[in-house]
């Protein structure tokens, strides 16, 4: 059982690492000096808590925990603060998981949009090595797609966590929470796609600037005699 949990955690870390590497590579392809540190941090934070929640709060343990009386909980309360934090994680409620899911999706989405905004600024300022607008557009499509896929994956993980932690809840209580998280995930991908659409005028301006630069005498062309 422990080996399976370790493998799941390892798999999550690898996926998070792959996403971070992909972002860095795509930004490098754009020839912009932008690092996705804040976005990677938000993604890692979201993955960490949901993986921790799924491994530390198995259904059986959660059910047994609810059967304990207040006196038993007081007797078993650990003296070590670290153990206390572990105990808090074990007793995380479905409402807390729901709020964490919504907050995490909001934070990750905001960081994705912030990253695209930063890229737009850097494209407008121009880089030492100019990249054709068509190539920039292709890379930005890949970047936006990667962001949307990651957000969709996160929302799916959050709903799985809700299903696990809220297994003892009635459907009329749990289902609206799950639907709300899925809707928030869909809205998040829409916001990211809208942010990408706002980059199109930036690419057009960049293309015009590059074309004007190349048309100037001495900028790669021989002036007419």
C-alpha positions as a LaTeX table, in Angstrom:
\begin{tabular}{lrrr}
\hline
Residue & $x$ (\AA) & $y$ (\AA) & $z$ (\AA) \\
\hline
Unk1 & 0.00 & 0.00 & 0.00 \\
Unk2 & 2.78 & 2.41 & 0.94 \\
Unk3 & 4.59 & 1.57 & $-2.30$ \\
Unk4 & 1.47 & 2.43 & $-4.30$ \\
Unk5 & 1.15 & 5.77 & $-2.50$ \\
Unk6 & 4.82 & 6.54 & $-3.10$ \\
Unk7 & 4.41 & 5.71 & $-6.79$ \\
Unk8 & 1.38 & 8.03 & $-7.02$ \\
Unk9 & 3.30 & 10.87 & $-5.37$ \\
Unk10 & 6.27 & 10.23 & $-7.66$ \\
Unk11 & 4.01 & 10.26 & $-10.70$ \\
Unk12 & 2.48 & 13.56 & $-9.62$ \\
Unk13 & 5.91 & 15.13 & $-9.10$ \\
Unk14 & 7.01 & 13.91 & $-12.53$ \\
Unk15 & 3.91 & 15.40 & $-14.18$ \\
Unk16 & 4.44 & 18.69 & $-12.36$ \\
Unk17 & 8.09 & 18.67 & $-13.42$ \\
Unk18 & 7.12 & 17.94 & $-17.03$ \\
Unk19 & 4.71 & 20.88 & $-17.07$ \\
Unk20 & 7.34 & 23.23 & $-15.60$ \\
Unk21 & 9.92 & 22.05 & $-18.15$ \\
Unk22 & 7.44 & 22.47 & $-21.01$ \\
Unk23 & 6.64 & 26.04 & $-19.94$ \\
Unk24 & 10.31 & 26.94 & $-19.71$ \\
Unk25 & 11.07 & 25.45 & $-23.14$ \\
Unk26 & 8.14 & 27.21 & $-24.82$ \\
Unk27 & 9.09 & 30.57 & $-23.31$ \\
Unk28 & 12.66 & 29.99 & $-24.48$ \\
Unk29 & 11.35 & 29.35 & $-28.01$ \\
Unk30 & 9.62 & 32.74 & $-27.92$ \\
Unk31 & 12.98 & 34.41 & $-27.20$ \\
Unk32 & 11.47 & 36.28 & $-24.25$ \\
Unk33 & 13.16 & 36.69 & $-20.89$ \\
Unk34 & 10.18 & 35.42 & $-18.88$ \\
Unk35 & 10.42 & 32.74 & $-16.21$ \\
Unk36 & 7.27 & 30.89 & $-15.08$ \\
Unk37 & 8.34 & 30.78 & $-11.41$ \\
Unk38 & 5.07 & 32.11 & $-9.95$ \\
Unk39 & 2.94 & 29.87 & $-12.14$ \\
Unk40 & 5.04 & 26.80 & $-11.35$ \\
Unk41 & 4.81 & 27.59 & $-7.64$ \\
Unk42 & 1.00 & 27.88 & $-7.81$ \\
Unk43 & 0.76 & 24.61 & $-9.77$ \\
Unk44 & 3.02 & 22.78 & $-7.32$ \\
Unk45 & 1.03 & 24.08 & $-4.35$ \\
Unk46 & $-2.22$ & 22.84 & $-5.91$ \\
Unk47 & $-0.80$ & 19.42 & $-6.81$ \\
Unk48 & 0.81 & 19.02 & $-3.38$ \\
Unk49 & $-2.28$ & 19.56 & $-1.29$ \\
Unk50 & $-4.55$ & 17.41 & $-3.43$ \\
Unk51 & $-2.04$ & 14.53 & $-3.52$ \\
Unk52 & $-1.50$ & 14.86 & 0.23 \\
Unk53 & $-5.25$ & 14.87 & 0.77 \\
Unk54 & $-5.81$ & 11.77 & $-1.34$ \\
Unk55 & $-3.02$ & 9.79 & 0.35 \\
Unk56 & $-3.52$ & 10.93 & 3.95 \\
Unk57 & $-7.32$ & 10.86 & 3.99 \\
Unk58 & $-8.37$ & 7.40 & 2.82 \\
Unk59 & $-12.11$ & 6.72 & 3.07 \\
Unk60 & $-11.72$ & 4.10 & 5.80 \\
Unk61 & $-9.67$ & 6.37 & 8.02 \\
Unk62 & $-12.08$ & 9.26 & 7.49 \\
Unk63 & $-15.06$ & 7.08 & 8.40 \\
Unk64 & $-13.37$ & 5.75 & 11.54 \\
Unk65 & $-12.38$ & 9.27 & 12.51 \\
Unk66 & $-16.00$ & 10.42 & 12.43 \\
Unk67 & $-17.04$ & 7.63 & 14.79 \\
Unk68 & $-14.67$ & 8.79 & 17.53 \\
Unk69 & $-16.11$ & 10.65 & 20.48 \\
Unk70 & $-14.81$ & 14.02 & 21.64 \\
Unk71 & $-13.13$ & 12.40 & 24.67 \\
Unk72 & $-11.27$ & 9.92 & 22.46 \\
Unk73 & $-10.11$ & 12.74 & 20.21 \\
Unk74 & $-8.78$ & 14.67 & 23.21 \\
Unk75 & $-6.92$ & 11.60 & 24.49 \\
Unk76 & $-5.38$ & 10.92 & 21.09 \\
Unk77 & $-4.48$ & 14.53 & 20.38 \\
Unk78 & $-0.71$ & 14.57 & 19.71 \\
Unk79 & 1.58 & 16.82 & 21.71 \\
Unk80 & 3.98 & 17.38 & 18.83 \\
Unk81 & 2.87 & 20.33 & 16.62 \\
Unk82 & 3.92 & 18.44 & 13.47 \\
Unk83 & 1.75 & 15.49 & 14.48 \\
Unk84 & $-1.04$ & 17.95 & 15.18 \\
Unk85 & $-0.80$ & 19.28 & 11.63 \\
Unk86 & $-0.99$ & 15.71 & 10.32 \\
Unk87 & $-4.10$ & 15.17 & 12.43 \\
Unk88 & $-5.67$ & 18.29 & 10.95 \\
Unk89 & $-4.98$ & 16.96 & 7.47 \\
Unk90 & $-6.67$ & 13.68 & 8.33 \\
Unk91 & $-9.83$ & 15.42 & 9.49 \\
Unk92 & $-10.13$ & 17.82 & 6.55 \\
Unk93 & $-13.81$ & 18.27 & 5.75 \\
Unk94 & $-15.42$ & 18.09 & 2.34 \\
Unk95 & $-16.23$ & 21.81 & 2.64 \\
Unk96 & $-12.53$ & 22.59 & 3.20 \\
Unk97 & $-11.53$ & 20.48 & 0.20 \\
Unk98 & $-14.14$ & 22.29 & $-1.89$ \\
Unk99 & $-12.88$ & 25.75 & $-0.85$ \\
Unk100 & $-9.26$ & 24.73 & $-1.48$ \\
Unk101 & $-10.24$ & 23.48 & $-4.94$ \\
Unk102 & $-11.91$ & 26.77 & $-5.91$ \\
Unk103 & $-9.08$ & 28.87 & $-4.45$ \\
Unk104 & $-6.40$ & 26.79 & $-6.19$ \\
Unk105 & $-8.11$ & 27.01 & $-9.58$ \\
Unk106 & $-8.49$ & 30.77 & $-9.16$ \\
Unk107 & $-4.82$ & 31.21 & $-8.22$ \\
Unk108 & $-3.49$ & 29.00 & $-11.03$ \\
Unk109 & $-5.72$ & 30.73 & $-13.59$ \\
Unk110 & $-4.59$ & 34.17 & $-12.43$ \\
Unk111 & $-0.93$ & 33.10 & $-12.75$ \\
Unk112 & $-1.52$ & 31.71 & $-16.26$ \\
Unk113 & $-3.09$ & 34.98 & $-17.40$ \\
Unk114 & $-0.32$ & 36.95 & $-15.69$ \\
Unk115 & 2.26 & 34.87 & $-17.58$ \\
Unk116 & 0.59 & 35.53 & $-20.93$ \\
Unk117 & 0.40 & 39.24 & $-20.11$ \\
Unk118 & 4.12 & 39.28 & $-19.31$ \\
Unk119 & 4.89 & 37.53 & $-22.60$ \\
Unk120 & 2.87 & 40.18 & $-24.47$ \\
Unk121 & 4.86 & 42.98 & $-22.84$ \\
Unk122 & 8.17 & 41.36 & $-23.76$ \\
Unk123 & 7.10 & 40.72 & $-27.35$ \\
Unk124 & 6.14 & 44.39 & $-27.75$ \\
Unk125 & 9.44 & 45.57 & $-26.27$ \\
Unk126 & 11.26 & 43.40 & $-28.79$ \\
Unk127 & 14.07 & 40.94 & $-28.24$ \\
Unk128 & 17.66 & 40.77 & $-29.42$ \\
Unk129 & 16.71 & 37.90 & $-31.70$ \\
Unk130 & 13.39 & 38.61 & $-33.40$ \\
Unk131 & 11.06 & 35.67 & $-34.09$ \\
Unk132 & 8.53 & 35.77 & $-36.95$ \\
Unk133 & 4.96 & 36.49 & $-35.80$ \\
Unk134 & 3.72 & 33.19 & $-37.29$ \\
Unk135 & 6.27 & 31.23 & $-35.25$ \\
Unk136 & 5.40 & 33.21 & $-32.13$ \\
Unk137 & 1.70 & 32.44 & $-32.66$ \\
Unk138 & 2.40 & 28.70 & $-32.98$ \\
Unk139 & 4.41 & 28.65 & $-29.76$ \\
Unk140 & 1.75 & 30.69 & $-27.93$ \\
Unk141 & $-0.92$ & 28.21 & $-29.05$ \\
Unk142 & 1.16 & 25.38 & $-27.55$ \\
Unk143 & 1.67 & 27.41 & $-24.36$ \\
Unk144 & $-2.04$ & 28.18 & $-24.00$ \\
Unk145 & $-3.01$ & 24.58 & $-24.73$ \\
Unk146 & $-0.58$ & 23.31 & $-22.07$ \\
Unk147 & $-2.05$ & 25.72 & $-19.52$ \\
Unk148 & $-5.64$ & 24.72 & $-20.32$ \\
Unk149 & $-4.80$ & 21.00 & $-20.16$ \\
Unk150 & $-3.11$ & 21.44 & $-16.80$ \\
Unk151 & $-6.07$ & 23.37 & $-15.36$ \\
Unk152 & $-8.49$ & 20.71 & $-16.65$ \\
Unk153 & $-6.33$ & 18.00 & $-15.07$ \\
Unk154 & $-6.31$ & 19.86 & $-11.76$ \\
Unk155 & $-10.09$ & 20.28 & $-11.69$ \\
Unk156 & $-10.46$ & 16.53 & $-12.33$ \\
Unk157 & $-8.12$ & 15.77 & $-9.42$ \\
Unk158 & $-10.07$ & 18.12 & $-7.18$ \\
Unk159 & $-13.37$ & 16.41 & $-7.99$ \\
Unk160 & $-11.79$ & 13.01 & $-7.30$ \\
Unk161 & $-10.62$ & 14.29 & $-3.93$ \\
Unk162 & $-14.09$ & 15.65 & $-3.17$ \\
Unk163 & $-15.61$ & 12.28 & $-4.06$ \\
Unk164 & $-13.19$ & 10.48 & $-1.74$ \\
Unk165 & $-13.50$ & 12.81 & 1.24 \\
Unk166 & $-17.26$ & 13.26 & 0.81 \\
Unk167 & $-18.10$ & 9.59 & 0.30 \\
Unk168 & $-20.35$ & 9.68 & 3.37 \\
Unk169 & $-22.26$ & 12.76 & 2.17 \\
Unk170 & $-25.63$ & 12.66 & 0.46 \\
Unk171 & $-25.67$ & 13.15 & $-3.30$ \\
Unk172 & $-27.65$ & 16.39 & $-3.01$ \\
Unk173 & $-24.85$ & 17.81 & $-0.84$ \\
Unk174 & $-21.79$ & 16.47 & $-2.70$ \\
Unk175 & $-22.89$ & 16.71 & $-6.34$ \\
Unk176 & $-23.37$ & 20.52 & $-6.37$ \\
Unk177 & $-19.81$ & 20.91 & $-5.02$ \\
Unk178 & $-18.39$ & 18.61 & $-7.71$ \\
Unk179 & $-20.39$ & 20.40 & $-10.43$ \\
Unk180 & $-19.18$ & 23.76 & $-9.11$ \\
Unk181 & $-15.52$ & 22.71 & $-9.28$ \\
Unk182 & $-15.94$ & 21.32 & $-12.81$ \\
Unk183 & $-17.67$ & 24.55 & $-13.86$ \\
Unk184 & $-14.88$ & 26.60 & $-12.31$ \\
Unk185 & $-12.36$ & 24.50 & $-14.26$ \\
Unk186 & $-14.25$ & 25.17 & $-17.53$ \\
Unk187 & $-14.44$ & 28.89 & $-16.72$ \\
Unk188 & $-10.71$ & 28.93 & $-15.98$ \\
Unk189 & $-9.81$ & 27.47 & $-19.38$ \\
Unk190 & $-12.13$ & 30.03 & $-21.02$ \\
Unk191 & $-10.37$ & 32.89 & $-19.20$ \\
Unk192 & $-6.97$ & 31.59 & $-20.34$ \\
Unk193 & $-8.19$ & 31.25 & $-23.94$ \\
Unk194 & $-9.59$ & 34.81 & $-23.79$ \\
Unk195 & $-6.20$ & 36.04 & $-22.58$ \\
Unk196 & $-4.60$ & 34.30 & $-25.57$ \\
Unk197 & $-7.04$ & 36.04 & $-27.95$ \\
Unk198 & $-5.89$ & 39.38 & $-26.52$ \\
Unk199 & $-2.35$ & 38.50 & $-27.62$ \\
Unk200 & $-3.31$ & 38.50 & $-31.31$ \\
Unk201 & $-3.14$ & 42.33 & $-31.71$ \\
Unk202 & 0.25 & 42.21 & $-29.97$ \\
Unk203 & 1.50 & 39.73 & $-32.58$ \\
Unk204 & 0.14 & 41.94 & $-35.36$ \\
Unk205 & 2.00 & 44.97 & $-33.97$ \\
Unk206 & 5.14 & 42.87 & $-33.57$ \\
Unk207 & 4.86 & 41.72 & $-37.19$ \\
Unk208 & 4.46 & 45.31 & $-38.42$ \\
Unk209 & 7.46 & 46.45 & $-36.37$ \\
Unk210 & 9.60 & 43.61 & $-37.71$ \\
Unk211 & 8.52 & 44.29 & $-41.31$ \\
Unk212 & 9.29 & 48.01 & $-40.97$ \\
Unk213 & 12.70 & 47.20 & $-39.49$ \\
Unk214 & 13.58 & 44.88 & $-42.36$ \\
Unk215 & 12.42 & 47.46 & $-44.92$ \\
Unk216 & 14.72 & 50.19 & $-43.61$ \\
Unk217 & 17.94 & 50.83 & $-45.58$ \\
Unk218 & 20.88 & 49.17 & $-43.88$ \\
Unk219 & 18.65 & 46.67 & $-42.05$ \\
Unk220 & 19.43 & 43.71 & $-44.21$ \\
Unk221 & 18.47 & 45.38 & $-47.53$ \\
Unk222 & 20.52 & 47.34 & $-50.02$ \\
Unk223 & 19.05 & 50.81 & $-50.58$ \\
Unk224 & 18.04 & 51.61 & $-54.19$ \\
Unk225 & 20.65 & 53.60 & $-56.16$ \\
\hline
\end{tabular}
